Coordinates of C-alpha atoms and ligand atoms in Angstrom, one line a residue:
M19 CA -40.2 32.7 -11.7
R20 CA -39.2 30.9 -14.9
K21 CA -36.0 31.7 -16.6
K22 CA -35.7 33.8 -19.8
I23 CA -33.4 32.1 -22.3
A24 CA -31.8 33.1 -25.6
A25 CA -30.5 29.9 -27.1
A26 CA -28.3 29.9 -30.2
N27 CA -28.5 26.9 -32.6
W28 CA -25.5 26.9 -34.9
K29 CA -26.6 23.7 -36.6
M30 CA -23.9 22.4 -39.0
N31 CA -22.3 25.8 -39.6
L32 CA -19.0 27.6 -38.8
T33 CA -15.5 26.3 -38.7
W34 CA -13.9 26.2 -35.3
Q35 CA -12.0 29.4 -36.1
Q36 CA -15.3 31.2 -37.0
G37 CA -17.1 29.8 -34.0
N38 CA -14.3 30.8 -31.6
E39 CA -14.4 34.3 -33.0
L40 CA -18.2 34.5 -32.6
V41 CA -18.1 33.3 -29.0
Q42 CA -15.3 35.9 -28.2
S43 CA -17.5 38.6 -29.8
L44 CA -20.6 37.6 -27.8
L45 CA -18.7 37.4 -24.5
G46 CA -17.3 40.9 -25.2
A47 CA -20.6 42.5 -26.2
T48 CA -23.4 40.9 -24.2
P49 CA -24.4 42.5 -20.9
S50 CA -23.8 40.8 -17.6
M51 CA -26.7 38.5 -17.0
Q52 CA -29.0 38.4 -14.0
D53 CA -29.9 35.0 -12.5
T54 CA -33.2 35.1 -14.2
H55 CA -31.7 35.3 -17.7
Q56 CA -29.6 32.8 -19.6
V57 CA -27.7 32.4 -22.9
I58 CA -27.3 28.9 -24.2
L59 CA -25.0 28.1 -27.1
S60 CA -26.0 24.9 -29.0
V61 CA -22.8 24.1 -30.9
P62 CA -21.6 21.1 -32.9
F63 CA -20.1 18.2 -30.9
P64 CA -16.4 18.9 -31.7
Y65 CA -16.7 22.5 -30.2
L66 CA -18.6 21.6 -27.0
A67 CA -15.6 21.3 -24.7
S68 CA -13.9 24.4 -26.0
V69 CA -17.0 26.6 -25.9
S70 CA -17.8 25.2 -22.4
S71 CA -14.4 26.3 -21.1
M72 CA -14.5 29.7 -22.9
T73 CA -17.8 30.6 -21.3
K74 CA -17.1 29.1 -17.9
G75 CA -16.2 32.4 -16.2
T76 CA -19.2 34.3 -17.6
S77 CA -22.4 34.1 -15.6
G78 CA -25.5 33.3 -17.5
Y79 CA -23.7 31.4 -20.3
Q80 CA -24.3 27.7 -20.8
V81 CA -23.7 25.3 -23.7
A82 CA -25.9 22.7 -25.3
A83 CA -25.4 19.7 -27.5
Q84 CA -27.7 19.6 -30.6
N85 CA -28.5 15.9 -30.2
C86 CA -27.8 12.7 -28.3
H87 CA -28.5 9.1 -29.0
H88 CA -31.6 7.5 -27.6
L89 CA -29.7 4.5 -26.2
A90 CA -27.2 4.6 -23.3
A91 CA -24.2 3.0 -25.1
G92 CA -23.2 0.3 -27.6
A93 CA -22.1 -0.5 -31.1
Y94 CA -23.5 2.7 -32.8
T95 CA -20.5 4.1 -34.8
G96 CA -20.6 7.8 -35.1
E97 CA -23.1 8.4 -32.4
V98 CA -22.8 10.4 -29.1
S99 CA -24.6 9.4 -25.9
A100 CA -26.1 11.6 -23.2
G101 CA -23.7 10.0 -20.7
M102 CA -20.7 11.1 -22.8
L103 CA -22.1 14.7 -22.8
A104 CA -22.6 14.6 -19.1
S105 CA -19.1 13.3 -18.6
I106 CA -17.6 16.5 -20.1
G107 CA -20.1 18.7 -18.1
I108 CA -22.6 19.6 -20.8
P109 CA -25.7 20.9 -19.0
Y110 CA -28.3 21.0 -21.9
C111 CA -29.2 19.1 -25.1
L112 CA -31.6 19.9 -27.9
V113 CA -34.1 17.0 -28.4
G114 CA -36.4 16.6 -31.4
H115 CA -35.4 19.6 -33.6
S116 CA -37.6 19.4 -36.7
E117 CA -34.6 18.9 -38.9
R118 CA -33.7 15.8 -37.0
R119 CA -37.3 14.6 -37.1
E120 CA -37.3 15.1 -40.9
Y121 CA -33.8 14.1 -42.0
N122 CA -33.1 11.4 -39.4
G123 CA -36.5 10.0 -39.0
E124 CA -36.8 10.7 -35.3
T125 CA -40.2 9.7 -34.1
N126 CA -42.1 10.9 -31.0
A127 CA -41.2 7.5 -29.4
V128 CA -37.5 7.8 -30.1
L129 CA -37.6 11.3 -28.7
A130 CA -39.2 10.1 -25.5
D131 CA -36.2 7.7 -25.1
K132 CA -33.8 10.6 -25.7
L133 CA -35.6 12.7 -23.0
V134 CA -35.2 9.9 -20.6
R135 CA -31.4 9.5 -21.5
C136 CA -30.9 13.2 -20.8
I137 CA -32.7 13.2 -17.5
E138 CA -30.8 10.0 -16.4
N139 CA -27.6 11.9 -17.0
S140 CA -28.8 15.2 -15.4
I141 CA -28.8 17.0 -18.7
R142 CA -31.7 19.4 -19.2
P143 CA -33.4 18.7 -22.5
I144 CA -34.6 21.5 -24.7
F145 CA -37.5 19.7 -26.3
C146 CA -38.5 21.1 -29.7
C147 CA -42.0 20.8 -31.1
G148 CA -43.9 22.5 -33.9
E149 CA -46.2 21.8 -36.9
P150 CA -45.6 21.8 -40.6
L151 CA -47.3 24.3 -42.9
A152 CA -50.0 21.8 -44.1
I153 CA -51.1 21.2 -40.5
R154 CA -51.2 25.0 -39.8
D155 CA -53.2 25.5 -43.0
Q156 CA -55.8 23.0 -41.8
G157 CA -56.0 24.7 -38.4
Q158 CA -54.8 21.5 -36.7
Q159 CA -51.7 22.9 -35.1
N160 CA -52.9 22.7 -31.5
E161 CA -53.7 19.0 -31.7
Y162 CA -50.5 18.3 -33.6
V163 CA -48.3 19.9 -31.0
A164 CA -50.3 18.5 -28.1
R165 CA -49.6 15.0 -29.5
Q166 CA -45.9 15.7 -29.8
L167 CA -45.9 16.6 -26.1
Q168 CA -48.1 13.6 -25.1
E169 CA -46.0 11.1 -27.0
S170 CA -42.6 12.3 -26.0
L171 CA -42.4 14.8 -23.1
F172 CA -45.1 13.1 -21.0
V173 CA -42.7 10.1 -20.5
L174 CA -41.1 12.3 -17.8
S175 CA -42.5 12.4 -14.3
A176 CA -43.6 15.6 -12.7
E177 CA -40.3 15.6 -10.8
Q178 CA -38.3 15.2 -14.0
V179 CA -40.2 17.6 -16.3
G180 CA -39.1 20.6 -14.2
Q181 CA -35.7 20.1 -15.8
A182 CA -37.0 20.6 -19.3
V183 CA -37.2 23.6 -21.5
I184 CA -39.6 23.6 -24.4
A185 CA -39.0 25.2 -27.8
Y186 CA -42.0 25.8 -30.1
E187 CA -40.7 26.1 -33.6
P188 CA -43.3 26.1 -36.4
I189 CA -41.6 24.3 -39.3
W190 CA -42.9 26.9 -41.8
A191 CA -41.0 29.6 -39.9
I192 CA -37.6 27.9 -39.6
G193 CA -35.0 29.4 -41.9
T194 CA -37.7 30.8 -44.1
G195 CA -37.6 34.4 -43.0
R196 CA -41.3 34.0 -42.2
T197 CA -41.7 34.5 -38.4
A198 CA -44.9 33.5 -36.7
S199 CA -46.7 36.7 -35.6
S200 CA -46.5 37.5 -31.9
E201 CA -50.2 36.6 -31.7
Q202 CA -49.6 33.2 -33.3
A203 CA -46.6 32.6 -31.0
Q204 CA -48.5 33.7 -27.8
A205 CA -51.5 31.6 -28.7
M206 CA -49.5 28.4 -29.2
H207 CA -47.3 29.0 -26.1
L208 CA -50.5 29.5 -24.0
H209 CA -51.9 26.3 -25.5
I210 CA -48.7 24.4 -24.7
R211 CA -48.8 25.7 -21.1
Q212 CA -52.4 24.5 -20.8
V213 CA -51.5 21.1 -22.1
L214 CA -48.7 20.9 -19.5
E215 CA -51.1 22.1 -16.8
V216 CA -53.7 19.4 -17.5
H217 CA -50.9 16.7 -17.1
Y218 CA -48.5 18.2 -14.6
G219 CA -50.5 20.8 -12.7
Q220 CA -50.5 24.5 -12.7
Q221 CA -47.4 25.1 -10.7
L222 CA -45.1 23.0 -12.9
A223 CA -46.7 24.3 -16.1
G224 CA -46.0 27.8 -14.9
Q225 CA -42.3 27.0 -14.2
I226 CA -41.3 25.5 -17.6
P227 CA -39.7 28.0 -20.0
I228 CA -41.2 27.9 -23.5
L229 CA -39.0 29.4 -26.2
Y230 CA -40.1 30.5 -29.6
G231 CA -38.0 29.5 -32.7
G232 CA -38.3 30.3 -36.4
S233 CA -36.7 33.3 -38.1
V234 CA -36.1 35.2 -34.8
K235 CA -33.9 38.2 -35.5
A236 CA -32.9 41.5 -33.8
S237 CA -35.9 43.2 -35.5
N238 CA -38.6 41.0 -34.2
A239 CA -37.2 39.9 -30.8
D240 CA -38.7 42.7 -28.8
E241 CA -42.2 42.0 -30.0
L242 CA -41.9 38.3 -29.4
F243 CA -40.4 38.7 -25.9
A244 CA -43.2 41.0 -24.9
C245 CA -45.7 38.0 -25.1
P246 CA -46.5 36.8 -21.6
D247 CA -45.9 33.1 -22.4
V248 CA -42.8 33.5 -24.6
D249 CA -39.9 33.0 -22.3
G250 CA -37.1 33.5 -24.9
A251 CA -36.0 32.2 -28.3
L252 CA -34.2 29.4 -30.1
V253 CA -32.3 31.2 -32.8
G254 CA -30.7 29.6 -35.9
G255 CA -29.5 31.9 -38.7
A256 CA -29.3 35.1 -36.6
S257 CA -27.2 33.3 -34.0
L258 CA -24.4 33.0 -36.4
V259 CA -24.0 36.8 -36.6
A260 CA -22.5 38.4 -33.5
S261 CA -24.3 41.7 -33.8
E262 CA -27.7 40.1 -34.4
F263 CA -27.5 37.6 -31.6
T264 CA -26.1 40.3 -29.2
A265 CA -29.2 42.4 -30.0
I266 CA -31.5 39.5 -29.3
V267 CA -29.8 38.9 -26.0
N268 CA -30.1 42.6 -25.2
A269 CA -33.8 42.4 -26.1
L270 CA -34.2 39.4 -23.8
C271 CA -32.4 41.2 -20.9
K272 CA -34.8 44.1 -21.2
S273 CA -37.9 41.9 -21.2
Ligands
LIG14 P1 -33.9 30.0 -37.8 O1 -33.8 28.5 -37.1 O2 -33.8 31.0 -36.7 O3 -32.8 30.0 -38.8 O4 -35.3 30.0 -38.4 C1 -34.3 28.2 -35.9 C2 -34.1 26.8 -35.5 O5 -34.1 25.9 -36.4 O6 -33.8 26.5 -34.3

């Protein structure tokens, strides 16, 4: 059975004092997690080690980096490698968030390299994909997302891809308050699973968690989590508010 995951993405928000308080609140409020359910906190680099040690004793909690460099090491001032993350015990890393694609020019080819760096270092990549509004308006979203998978994720072998998590985040729904309907989410998640199945086979395709992201909040989590191919959420804005994110985790645990 594939895991159900509520992943927070803090992006470039919160001071350490605010982040610390948020983690304490979550740890105090969220229910004890079964093996099948997981909370992943994607926090800024300077907070990774602290959040990691704060959550260590709580089952079901993991941390993720929000990015890593596509090369192993070298003269790249200001960058962080997958090997560095692994050396401090970070188990997950977001790869290909649409904000990094847009503001940092990350191409499908660069993201393929990042996926390989993660796997080489035993870090599970959370591979983000999703179409812009213009593509959705043309009805080309299935082809667009399939290409993102083909040009990046498919660099991984069948053995490696089992380590990955996929997050489908339509760009028009990120931070806009406009969530995809549960029908739109389910249709795309099923499409992604079918694309995976053609390349990796039915068994693997059935094992990979596919999260939905884009304006997920307490009020729409139940409906999204009720979709058979939606295995959880990647949550931005609502993950910064303890009561909202706790409600999302509760919805996940009930699903
Ligand atoms: P949002 O962000 O929940 O604020 O829309 C989601 C994301 O970018 O991961």
